[in-house]
Amino acid sequence: MRPVAEHAAVVAALLGPTGTESVALADARGRVLAADLTSPVALPPFANSAMDGYAVRAADLVGTPVTLPVVEDVPAGRVDGPPLAPGTVHRIMTGAPLPEGADAVVQVEWTDGGLPGATVTIERAVGSGQSVRTAGDDVVAGQVVLTAGTVLGAAQIGLAAAVGAPELSVHRRPRVLVLSTGSELVAPGEPLRHGQIHESNGPMLAAAVDDAGGVSRLLRFVPDDVGEFLTTLDAALAEPTDLVVTSGGVSAGAYEVVKDAFSRRGIEFTKVAMQPGMPQGAGRYRADGATGDPGADVAVVTLPGNPVSSLVSFEVFVRPALRRAAGHPEPDRPRVRARVSEDLHSPAGRRQFRRGRLDAVTGTVAPVGGAGSHLLAALAQADCLLVVPAEVTEVAAGSDVEVWLLDTP
Amino acid sequence: MRPVAEHAAVVAALLGPTGTESVALADARGRVLAADLTSPVALPPFANSAMDGYAVRAADLVGTPVTLPVVEDVPAGRVDGPPLAPGTVHRIMTGAPLPEGADAVVQVEWTDGGLPGATVTIERAVGSGQSVRTAGDDVVAGQVVLTAGTVLGAAQIGLAAAVGAPELSVHRRPRVLVLSTGSELVAPGEPLRHGQIHESNGPMLAAAVDDAGGVSRLLRFVPDDVGEFLTTLDAALAEPTDLVVTSGGVSAGAYEVVKDAFSRRGIEFTKVAMQPGMPQGAGRYRADGATGDPGADVAVVTLPGNPVSSLVSFEVFVRPALRRAAGHPEPDRPRVRARVSEDLHSPAGRRQFRRGRLDAVTGTVAPVGGAGSHLLAALAQADCLLVVPAEVTEVAAGSDVEVWLLDTP
């Protein structure tokens, strides 16, 4: 059986970098910056007042209280820059440019609040530079303010706006077509006959794709007939697609449409040394008559059909590959070690992924549900995966295990 | 000055629960479930095979190898349920319903793979129940599978689909109008004159709203004239809005449009004992002639204009209020304690929020940038806030401080 790390490398190699695109700041949240952002301006661009008060020459305030004429009114946004003559002050507001000739600001609370055209009495002397933000205090012109690979949140978007960038170069999101197959599947909301189940892998994997930073497109109930399967797939691939993710149809059974359709068309099917998720496939498929790009082939990853196997395999193989392709600096889930609360049993030679809940305060992790790959309710309660190495078959309660932290939004 | 906790309670009280709405599974990612989800069905709904192989009566396998006739072929999705007669087997695929009369499955690897209509030779005996998933093993009918307040990710969406729910009742996202004012502001991409800066709070706060689970709408460059400000605002409020967030225009200066427009119109302006972010305002505003709902008033929170003050205030007051209103089980950022890497100085009587980077491995946190509220570049490097309590003015390097973890996507 193929080691987990080897199959992960095969999947990762299928997906090259997605390329870059320019997005407006309003659309940049959550995207990954593709190039260093250099500021063409200093921040602040000019010396300005940190307070509402009076722009002064500090030397004029010797022997306070002093009373001085208030010559000009300088609100934020005043652009004509009236200079300050010795022995006078200008009223100034927070963020307004410090007048030429001034070297400090006295906050209004230390004055009698005199108006422009009259005088102000100042109670306290200030040192040169007091309540002044110097130009370039935050950022100097030419400085790299955000490096390639930065994930853009509110603060980063604010900074980009502040340095004057109306749009940003980001990595393009991988476009992922999620296929579900299986003649036992019925849409949620439809009644079940004996032998049928509701299709759940499609919406689950589409959400997982979006959560990983991809753009999912979902094609449900693709026919189980190989010819019809390929026709449906080829038609869907007329739309540009970076990756096809299927679930089901890959085990040892007699009716395995994914395996039958892809096995002589570029996809390698293999057993991976893990539990759950042993039957895996990956490769590149060239659609017949695809109109998206006739010369192109598309990456395909086939996941097993049991919901838990499917989502765990996605976590192990697909999510990191998608994030790496999209330039994400940390493709993997955060990993920690924690003490497991009960004994674990794992098959020899297979890396086991159990669903768990981590108590970060005590550093303990409890498995939820059993090892069964059909236990979806337990998966929905989990906030982490517990990892038992392939060579380990028994883990005693209280031992340290590796834990992968899933999202806890 | 008003304590931080008191102002936080005032802001939280402004925003009631947003109500609920029904969304399709495809739109449910990241939403908060508004009602317990009860499964009308068992999972699995019927006993089924965990393997590809042969459905058998375990009692028929005494004295293996045994050769038995393969009567029927039961793929997944076969709904007519052919029963199993003693002394015979059916070929069966993973997920297919276990035939009446069968009590175990022999996996194909332990057989010669005989076809339906012929015979199969089985090498190993199995116990009753082997490779069978019993009905209700995962979920019993009537079980609450997801509780109200659950944040919906891939696994939860998969489970909802599996129990047959095509849509889910979720909390409605708060609709937030973000306003920016200030005559010194210029759009990113436009050239700056001396005294002007690029507007950054609007896109920053809009991203912060969306990140908190709200739906932002951005109105930039609202006029500084009180009459025009109110006219613009009232027109915007024709669209249903749960909260208006402004930045700037609230300090002690002479030209403070937000304060001037709102101070006799339901909004209370106050000084909060914090650094940065002292000037705050909150209340309910009734738009004149708003067409959205003529009898309704709208919650308003006014944030200070310095970008760092603005985003820190948003984190402290607005984000938790938005998440609470949207039913989020954990409105606050995760909080931990860490050793600070350098001395901190904080003004007496004000809770200080410094920007920092946490090293989770060593449990140390380093401040980034100074305390200045204009240091946006440092804010964009931060992954946490350090909190110095109001009564503390000096924190020695190596001391424990409270740390709020910001997103590290």
Tab-separated table of C-alpha atoms in Angstrom, chain A:
chain	number	residue	atom	x	y	z
A	1	MET	CA	0.000	0.000	0.000
A	2	ARG	CA	1.161	3.501	-0.802
A	3	PRO	CA	2.180	5.608	2.221
A	4	VAL	CA	-0.018	8.614	2.976
A	5	ALA	CA	2.814	11.084	2.409
A	6	GLU	CA	3.548	9.628	-1.021
A	7	HIS	CA	-0.055	9.946	-2.193
A	8	ALA	CA	-0.240	13.455	-0.761
A	9	ALA	CA	2.803	14.358	-2.886
A	10	VAL	CA	1.167	12.843	-5.979
A	11	VAL	CA	-1.980	14.937	-5.439
A	12	ALA	CA	0.001	18.084	-4.680
A	13	ALA	CA	2.024	17.638	-7.883
A	14	LEU	CA	-1.187	17.538	-9.935
A	15	LEU	CA	-2.082	21.095	-9.041
A	16	GLY	CA	0.322	23.782	-10.160
A	17	PRO	CA	0.052	27.406	-9.051
A	18	THR	CA	-3.263	28.851	-10.203
A	19	GLY	CA	-1.811	32.108	-11.464
A	20	THR	CA	-2.752	35.567	-10.312
A	21	GLU	CA	-5.516	38.085	-10.829
A	22	SER	CA	-6.252	41.609	-9.735
A	23	VAL	CA	-9.135	42.203	-7.332
A	24	ALA	CA	-10.660	45.361	-5.906
A	25	LEU	CA	-10.124	45.896	-2.190
A	26	ALA	CA	-13.819	45.174	-1.613
A	27	ASP	CA	-13.262	41.653	-2.954
A	28	ALA	CA	-9.895	40.975	-1.370
A	29	ARG	CA	-10.928	39.558	2.007
A	30	GLY	CA	-9.539	36.069	2.524
A	31	ARG	CA	-7.447	36.136	-0.630
A	32	VAL	CA	-3.690	35.503	-0.690
A	33	LEU	CA	-1.470	38.330	-1.885
A	34	ALA	CA	0.527	37.283	-4.954
A	35	ALA	CA	3.224	39.983	-4.933
A	36	ASP	CA	4.855	42.204	-2.364
A	37	LEU	CA	2.962	45.460	-1.957
A	38	THR	CA	5.290	48.445	-1.921
A	39	SER	CA	4.028	51.796	-0.701
A	40	PRO	CA	4.608	54.686	-3.126
A	41	VAL	CA	3.896	57.121	-0.304
A	42	ALA	CA	4.983	57.662	3.267
A	43	LEU	CA	2.448	57.155	6.035
A	44	PRO	CA	1.575	59.636	7.304
A	45	PRO	CA	2.320	61.409	3.999
A	46	PHE	CA	2.930	64.686	5.902
A	47	ALA	CA	3.565	65.731	9.500
A	48	ASN	CA	0.159	66.128	11.132
A	49	SER	CA	-1.534	66.753	14.402
A	50	ALA	CA	-2.285	63.885	16.770
A	51	MET	CA	-4.752	66.063	18.711
A	52	ASP	CA	-7.364	68.746	18.330
A	53	GLY	CA	-5.740	71.950	19.574
A	54	TYR	CA	-3.247	74.579	18.429
A	55	ALA	CA	-0.203	74.317	16.211
A	56	VAL	CA	2.596	76.229	17.930
A	57	ARG	CA	6.321	76.896	18.000
A	58	ALA	CA	7.306	75.248	21.283
A	59	ALA	CA	9.797	78.082	21.883
A	60	ASP	CA	6.894	80.569	22.003
A	61	LEU	CA	5.400	78.913	25.083
A	62	VAL	CA	8.111	79.764	27.590
A	63	GLY	CA	6.524	81.202	30.755
A	64	THR	CA	3.007	79.790	30.442
A	65	PRO	CA	0.284	80.780	30.696
A	66	VAL	CA	0.800	82.703	27.478
A	67	THR	CA	-1.794	84.357	25.259
A	68	LEU	CA	-1.204	84.311	21.506
A	69	PRO	CA	-3.178	85.310	18.413
A	70	VAL	CA	-4.972	82.467	16.591
A	71	VAL	CA	-4.315	83.303	12.953
A	72	GLU	CA	-5.631	80.431	10.882
A	73	ASP	CA	-7.985	77.510	11.246
A	74	VAL	CA	-6.517	74.266	9.907
A	75	PRO	CA	-9.088	71.477	9.743
A	76	ALA	CA	-8.168	68.049	8.438
A	77	GLY	CA	-8.184	68.167	4.661
A	78	ARG	CA	-7.043	71.793	4.324
A	79	VAL	CA	-4.601	71.660	1.431
A	80	ASP	CA	-3.213	75.216	1.065
A	81	GLY	CA	-0.774	74.902	3.997
A	82	PRO	CA	-0.716	78.326	5.647
A	83	PRO	CA	2.692	78.784	7.344
A	84	LEU	CA	2.933	79.793	11.007
A	85	ALA	CA	4.599	83.112	11.899
A	86	PRO	CA	6.596	83.350	15.161
A	87	GLY	CA	4.497	84.446	18.136
A	88	THR	CA	1.244	83.191	16.619
A	89	VAL	CA	-0.666	79.919	16.590
A	90	HIS	CA	-3.100	78.197	14.229
A	91	ARG	CA	-6.052	76.220	15.450
A	92	ILE	CA	-5.579	72.632	14.187
A	93	MET	CA	-7.603	69.451	14.145
A	94	THR	CA	-6.484	65.845	14.452
A	95	GLY	CA	-4.972	64.659	11.181
A	96	ALA	CA	-4.558	68.157	9.743
A	97	PRO	CA	-1.143	69.018	8.252
A	98	LEU	CA	1.267	70.676	10.665
A	99	PRO	CA	1.907	74.184	9.315
A	100	GLU	CA	5.403	75.106	8.190
A	101	GLY	CA	7.039	76.907	11.115
A	102	ALA	CA	5.153	74.929	13.767
A	103	ASP	CA	6.910	72.137	15.661
A	104	ALA	CA	4.311	71.042	18.242
A	105	VAL	CA	0.610	70.900	19.038
A	106	VAL	CA	-1.038	71.918	22.300
A	107	GLN	CA	-4.210	69.950	22.900
A	108	VAL	CA	-7.368	72.001	23.309
A	109	GLU	CA	-7.905	70.744	26.868
A	110	TRP	CA	-4.800	72.716	27.983
A	111	THR	CA	-6.165	76.017	26.623
A	112	ASP	CA	-9.145	78.324	26.920
A	113	GLY	CA	-10.274	77.254	23.427
A	114	GLY	CA	-9.772	80.670	21.763
A	115	LEU	CA	-11.180	80.969	18.244
A	116	PRO	CA	-9.421	81.870	14.970
A	117	GLY	CA	-9.278	85.654	14.608
A	118	ALA	CA	-9.042	86.076	18.391
A	119	THR	CA	-6.461	84.877	20.924
A	120	VAL	CA	-5.914	81.690	22.891
A	121	THR	CA	-4.462	81.362	26.349
A	122	ILE	CA	-2.272	78.292	26.691
A	123	GLU	CA	-1.778	76.871	30.191
A	124	ARG	CA	1.030	74.384	29.624
A	125	ALA	CA	4.297	74.503	27.703
A	126	VAL	CA	5.049	71.599	25.362
A	127	GLY	CA	8.266	70.193	23.953
A	128	SER	CA	9.137	70.307	20.278
A	129	GLY	CA	7.395	67.403	18.556
A	130	GLN	CA	4.624	67.087	21.129
A	131	SER	CA	1.383	65.672	19.629
A	132	VAL	CA	2.933	65.641	16.173
A	133	ARG	CA	2.966	62.588	13.966
A	134	THR	CA	5.981	62.884	11.708
A	135	ALA	CA	5.778	61.977	8.052
A	136	GLY	CA	6.834	58.366	7.509
A	137	ASP	CA	6.347	57.464	11.148
A	138	ASP	CA	4.254	54.450	10.135
A	139	VAL	CA	5.552	53.666	6.634
A	140	VAL	CA	8.331	55.177	4.546
A	141	ALA	CA	7.926	55.609	0.799
A	142	GLY	CA	9.246	52.541	-1.011
A	143	GLN	CA	8.690	50.241	1.945
A	144	VAL	CA	7.221	46.778	1.390
A	145	VAL	CA	4.131	46.905	3.595
A	146	LEU	CA	2.645	43.499	2.771
A	147	THR	CA	4.640	40.532	1.526
A	148	ALA	CA	3.540	37.990	-1.062
A	149	GLY	CA	1.705	35.161	0.675
A	150	THR	CA	-0.089	37.401	3.151
A	151	VAL	CA	-3.682	36.383	3.744
A	152	LEU	CA	-5.761	39.538	3.457
A	153	GLY	CA	-7.949	40.469	6.402
A	154	ALA	CA	-9.428	43.768	7.526
A	155	ALA	CA	-6.145	45.268	8.759
A	156	GLN	CA	-4.240	44.337	5.600
A	157	ILE	CA	-7.005	45.725	3.393
A	158	GLY	CA	-6.968	48.921	5.455
A	159	LEU	CA	-3.224	49.233	5.016
A	160	ALA	CA	-3.450	48.632	1.263
A	161	ALA	CA	-6.077	51.369	1.003
A	162	ALA	CA	-3.965	53.710	3.112
A	163	VAL	CA	-0.976	53.359	0.775
A	164	GLY	CA	-3.302	54.107	-2.146
A	165	ALA	CA	-3.731	50.679	-3.740
A	166	PRO	CA	-7.268	50.390	-5.159
A	167	GLU	CA	-6.730	46.778	-6.123
A	168	LEU	CA	-4.366	43.979	-5.276
A	169	SER	CA	-2.691	41.141	-7.133
A	170	VAL	CA	-3.845	37.899	-5.544
A	171	HIS	CA	-3.621	34.218	-6.339
A	172	ARG	CA	-6.539	32.965	-8.363
A	173	ARG	CA	-8.834	30.586	-6.509
A	174	PRO	CA	-8.695	27.015	-7.812
A	175	ARG	CA	-11.900	26.058	-9.640
A	176	VAL	CA	-13.059	22.671	-8.472
A	177	LEU	CA	-15.769	20.519	-9.990
A	178	VAL	CA	-17.280	18.213	-7.354
A	179	LEU	CA	-18.988	15.105	-8.766
A	180	SER	CA	-21.164	12.666	-6.927
A	181	THR	CA	-22.166	9.280	-8.285
A	182	GLY	CA	-24.085	6.319	-6.945
A	183	SER	CA	-27.443	4.815	-7.927
A	184	GLU	CA	-28.432	4.525	-4.241
A	185	LEU	CA	-28.362	8.326	-3.854
A	186	VAL	CA	-31.460	10.525	-3.536
A	187	ALA	CA	-31.533	14.308	-3.112
A	188	PRO	CA	-32.169	15.641	0.394
A	189	GLY	CA	-35.870	16.441	0.653
A	190	GLU	CA	-36.874	13.467	-1.515
A	191	PRO	CA	-38.376	10.358	0.132
A	192	LEU	CA	-36.174	7.285	0.544
A	193	ARG	CA	-37.033	3.790	-0.675
A	194	HIS	CA	-35.473	0.821	1.103
A	195	GLY	CA	-31.895	0.668	-0.120
A	196	GLN	CA	-31.583	4.390	-0.840
A	197	ILE	CA	-29.769	7.118	1.080
A	198	HIS	CA	-29.621	10.884	0.798
A	199	GLU	CA	-26.707	12.240	-1.172
A	200	SER	CA	-24.472	14.105	1.257
A	201	ASN	CA	-20.937	14.029	-0.140
A	202	GLY	CA	-21.634	16.604	-2.855
A	203	PRO	CA	-22.674	19.544	-0.639
A	204	MET	CA	-20.160	18.455	2.007
A	205	LEU	CA	-17.190	18.424	-0.371
A	206	ALA	CA	-18.327	21.625	-2.112
A	207	ALA	CA	-18.327	23.363	1.279
A	208	ALA	CA	-14.900	21.898	2.042
A	209	VAL	CA	-13.558	23.208	-1.288
A	210	ASP	CA	-14.877	26.714	-0.595
A	211	ASP	CA	-13.520	26.567	2.929
A	212	ALA	CA	-10.091	25.672	1.550
A	213	GLY	CA	-10.156	28.795	-0.626
A	214	GLY	CA	-11.359	27.162	-3.827
A	215	VAL	CA	-14.430	27.895	-5.909
A	216	SER	CA	-16.659	24.846	-6.013
A	217	ARG	CA	-19.104	23.761	-8.672
A	218	LEU	CA	-21.297	20.799	-7.813
A	219	LEU	CA	-22.530	18.183	-10.284
A	220	ARG	CA	-24.740	15.699	-8.467
A	221	PHE	CA	-26.154	12.350	-9.511
A	222	VAL	CA	-23.830	11.844	-12.442
A	223	PRO	CA	-25.024	8.652	-14.206
A	224	ASP	CA	-23.488	5.324	-13.252
A	225	ASP	CA	-23.075	4.315	-16.901
A	226	VAL	CA	-19.480	4.912	-18.035
A	227	GLY	CA	-20.465	6.471	-21.359
A	228	GLU	CA	-23.014	8.781	-19.830
A	229	PHE	CA	-20.630	9.601	-16.984
A	230	LEU	CA	-17.940	10.703	-19.418
A	231	THR	CA	-20.375	12.657	-21.604
A	232	THR	CA	-21.702	14.515	-18.562
A	233	LEU	CA	-18.197	15.183	-17.280
A	234	ASP	CA	-16.882	16.385	-20.644
A	235	ALA	CA	-19.805	18.788	-20.985
A	236	ALA	CA	-19.139	20.156	-17.514
A	237	LEU	CA	-15.459	20.601	-18.367
A	238	ALA	CA	-16.378	23.082	-21.090
A	239	GLU	CA	-16.200	25.495	-18.180
A	240	PRO	CA	-12.589	26.103	-17.090
A	241	THR	CA	-11.712	23.775	-14.253
A	242	ASP	CA	-8.516	23.209	-12.290
A	243	LEU	CA	-9.518	20.052	-10.446
A	244	VAL	CA	-12.234	17.410	-10.518
A	245	VAL	CA	-13.013	15.765	-7.185
A	246	THR	CA	-15.204	12.674	-7.232
A	247	SER	CA	-16.477	10.588	-4.376
A	248	GLY	CA	-17.483	6.964	-4.511
A	249	GLY	CA	-17.239	4.464	-7.313
A	250	VAL	CA	-13.657	3.441	-6.587
A	251	SER	CA	-13.691	0.364	-4.355
A	252	ALA	CA	-13.383	-3.315	-5.282
A	253	GLY	CA	-17.023	-3.695	-6.265
A	254	ALA	CA	-18.407	-4.774	-9.599
A	255	TYR	CA	-20.085	-1.405	-10.332
A	256	GLU	CA	-17.525	1.303	-9.869
A	257	VAL	CA	-18.232	3.926	-12.471
A	258	VAL	CA	-15.452	6.310	-11.465
A	259	LYS	CA	-12.858	3.571	-11.597
A	260	ASP	CA	-14.256	2.121	-14.829
A	261	ALA	CA	-14.426	5.535	-16.513
A	262	PHE	CA	-11.015	6.792	-15.479
A	263	SER	CA	-8.790	3.745	-15.138
A	264	ARG	CA	-7.590	3.755	-18.736
A	265	ARG	CA	-7.869	7.519	-19.058
A	266	GLY	CA	-4.960	8.834	-17.050
A	267	ILE	CA	-6.043	8.230	-13.474
A	268	GLU	CA	-4.054	5.852	-11.284
A	269	PHE	CA	-6.063	3.951	-8.674
A	270	THR	CA	-4.235	2.803	-5.621
A	271	LYS	CA	-4.587	1.664	-2.042
A	272	VAL	CA	-3.248	4.133	0.460
A	273	ALA	CA	-2.078	2.933	3.864
A	274	MET	CA	-4.675	4.793	5.915
A	275	GLN	CA	-7.940	4.264	7.753
A	276	PRO	CA	-10.441	5.494	6.713
A	277	GLY	CA	-9.841	6.253	3.066
A	278	MET	CA	-7.856	3.355	1.619
A	279	PRO	CA	-9.110	3.444	-2.016
A	280	GLN	CA	-7.713	6.563	-3.669
A	281	GLY	CA	-7.081	7.739	-7.180
A	282	ALA	CA	-5.328	10.657	-8.811
A	283	GLY	CA	-4.154	11.732	-12.236
A	284	ARG	CA	-4.837	13.963	-15.191
A	285	TYR	CA	-7.784	13.475	-17.517
A	286	ARG	CA	-8.159	14.861	-21.010
A	287	ALA	CA	-11.803	15.524	-21.849
A	288	ASP	CA	-12.902	14.508	-25.340
A	289	GLY	CA	-14.105	17.619	-27.074
A	290	ALA	CA	-13.866	19.824	-24.016
A	291	THR	CA	-14.319	23.361	-25.210
A	292	GLY	CA	-12.672	25.034	-22.229
A	293	ASP	CA	-9.209	24.539	-23.661
A	294	PRO	CA	-9.007	21.708	-26.187
A	295	GLY	CA	-5.362	20.958	-25.476
A	296	ALA	CA	-5.710	20.981	-21.721
A	297	ASP	CA	-6.129	18.138	-19.343
A	298	VAL	CA	-7.520	18.503	-15.874
A	299	ALA	CA	-6.373	17.199	-12.502
A	300	VAL	CA	-8.632	14.520	-11.031
A	301	VAL	CA	-8.703	13.208	-7.483
A	302	THR	CA	-11.080	10.359	-6.674
A	303	LEU	CA	-12.138	10.036	-3.062
A	304	PRO	CA	-13.875	7.047	-1.493
A	305	GLY	CA	-17.655	7.234	-1.102
A	306	ASN	CA	-18.219	6.787	2.600
A	307	PRO	CA	-18.790	10.294	3.946
A	308	VAL	CA	-16.178	10.100	6.680
A	309	SER	CA	-13.607	8.526	4.348
A	310	SER	CA	-14.404	11.170	1.800
A	311	LEU	CA	-13.975	14.183	4.068
A	312	VAL	CA	-10.928	12.777	5.865
A	313	SER	CA	-9.273	12.055	2.498
A	314	PHE	CA	-10.116	15.572	1.394
A	315	GLU	CA	-8.437	16.937	4.526
A	316	VAL	CA	-5.355	14.802	4.036
A	317	PHE	CA	-4.830	15.145	0.281
A	318	VAL	CA	-6.993	17.795	-1.379
A	319	ARG	CA	-7.176	20.685	1.074
A	320	PRO	CA	-3.408	21.166	1.416
A	321	ALA	CA	-2.948	20.819	-2.356
A	322	LEU	CA	-5.613	23.465	-3.046
A	323	ARG	CA	-4.153	25.865	-0.521
A	324	ARG	CA	-0.620	25.356	-1.799
A	325	ALA	CA	-1.793	25.943	-5.383
A	326	ALA	CA	-3.464	29.161	-4.252
A	327	GLY	CA	-0.258	30.452	-2.686
A	328	HIS	CA	-1.308	29.959	0.902
A	329	PRO	CA	1.692	30.216	3.228
A	330	GLU	CA	0.378	27.479	5.531
A	331	PRO	CA	-1.326	24.799	3.458
A	332	ASP	CA	-1.661	22.341	6.334
A	333	ARG	CA	-3.993	22.390	9.305
A	334	PRO	CA	-2.304	23.495	12.511
A	335	ARG	CA	-0.892	20.447	14.303
A	336	VAL	CA	-0.402	20.039	18.024
A	337	ARG	CA	0.200	17.153	20.394
A	338	ALA	CA	-2.260	16.189	23.111
A	339	ARG	CA	-2.884	13.361	25.574
A	340	VAL	CA	-5.551	10.977	24.374
A	341	SER	CA	-8.310	10.218	26.886
A	342	GLU	CA	-8.834	6.563	26.012
A	343	ASP	CA	-7.089	3.600	24.419
A	344	LEU	CA	-6.959	3.565	20.625
A	345	HIS	CA	-6.640	0.538	18.372
A	346	SER	CA	-5.422	0.966	14.830
A	347	PRO	CA	-4.829	-1.537	12.019
A	348	ALA	CA	-1.211	-2.532	11.403
A	349	GLY	CA	0.483	-0.710	8.543
A	350	ARG	CA	-2.190	1.993	8.115
A	351	ARG	CA	-2.175	5.520	9.433
A	352	GLN	CA	-5.401	5.982	11.332
A	353	PHE	CA	-7.303	9.261	11.449
A	354	ARG	CA	-9.854	9.359	14.263
A	355	ARG	CA	-12.291	12.190	14.863
A	356	GLY	CA	-11.818	13.958	18.166
A	357	ARG	CA	-12.492	16.886	20.412
A	358	LEU	CA	-9.579	18.767	21.903
A	359	ASP	CA	-9.637	20.391	25.316
A	360	ALA	CA	-6.924	22.983	24.794
A	361	VAL	CA	-6.888	23.980	28.465
A	362	THR	CA	-5.989	20.518	29.757
A	363	GLY	CA	-4.189	19.427	26.579
A	364	THR	CA	-6.314	16.297	26.252
A	365	VAL	CA	-8.100	14.955	23.216
A	366	ALA	CA	-11.081	12.575	23.263
A	367	PRO	CA	-12.093	10.469	20.273
A	368	VAL	CA	-15.711	10.988	19.196
A	369	GLY	CA	-17.477	8.032	17.625
A	370	GLY	CA	-15.739	4.859	16.574
A	371	ALA	CA	-13.394	4.166	13.707
A	372	GLY	CA	-16.301	3.384	11.312
A	373	SER	CA	-16.201	5.375	8.108
A	374	HIS	CA	-19.986	5.826	8.045
A	375	LEU	CA	-20.231	7.697	11.375
A	376	LEU	CA	-21.108	11.150	10.061
A	377	ALA	CA	-22.796	12.400	13.254
A	378	ALA	CA	-19.551	11.985	15.178
A	379	LEU	CA	-17.609	13.702	12.408
A	380	ALA	CA	-19.932	16.692	12.753
A	381	GLN	CA	-19.105	16.895	16.468
A	382	ALA	CA	-15.344	16.752	15.926
A	383	ASP	CA	-13.025	19.736	16.068
A	384	CYS	CA	-9.856	17.801	15.303
A	385	LEU	CA	-8.399	14.664	13.812
A	386	LEU	CA	-6.250	12.319	15.919
A	387	VAL	CA	-3.430	10.702	13.979
A	388	VAL	CA	-2.112	7.225	14.832
A	389	PRO	CA	1.067	6.479	12.849
A	390	ALA	CA	1.032	3.533	10.439
A	391	GLU	CA	3.433	1.448	12.519
A	392	VAL	CA	1.429	1.849	15.736
A	393	THR	CA	-1.474	-0.483	16.509
A	394	GLU	CA	-2.186	0.328	20.155
A	395	VAL	CA	-2.181	3.732	21.854
A	396	ALA	CA	-2.685	3.691	25.612
A	397	ALA	CA	-4.897	6.283	27.266
A	398	GLY	CA	-2.718	9.169	28.467
A	399	SER	CA	-0.238	8.863	25.582
A	400	ASP	CA	0.662	11.801	23.404
A	401	VAL	CA	-0.852	11.807	19.913
A	402	GLU	CA	-0.652	14.161	16.965
A	403	VAL	CA	-3.786	16.274	16.533
A	404	TRP	CA	-4.828	18.252	13.447
A	405	LEU	CA	-6.999	21.219	14.348
A	406	LEU	CA	-10.059	21.594	12.159
A	407	ASP	CA	-11.870	24.929	11.860
A	408	THR	CA	-13.540	26.150	15.003
A	409	PRO	CA	-15.279	29.223	13.579
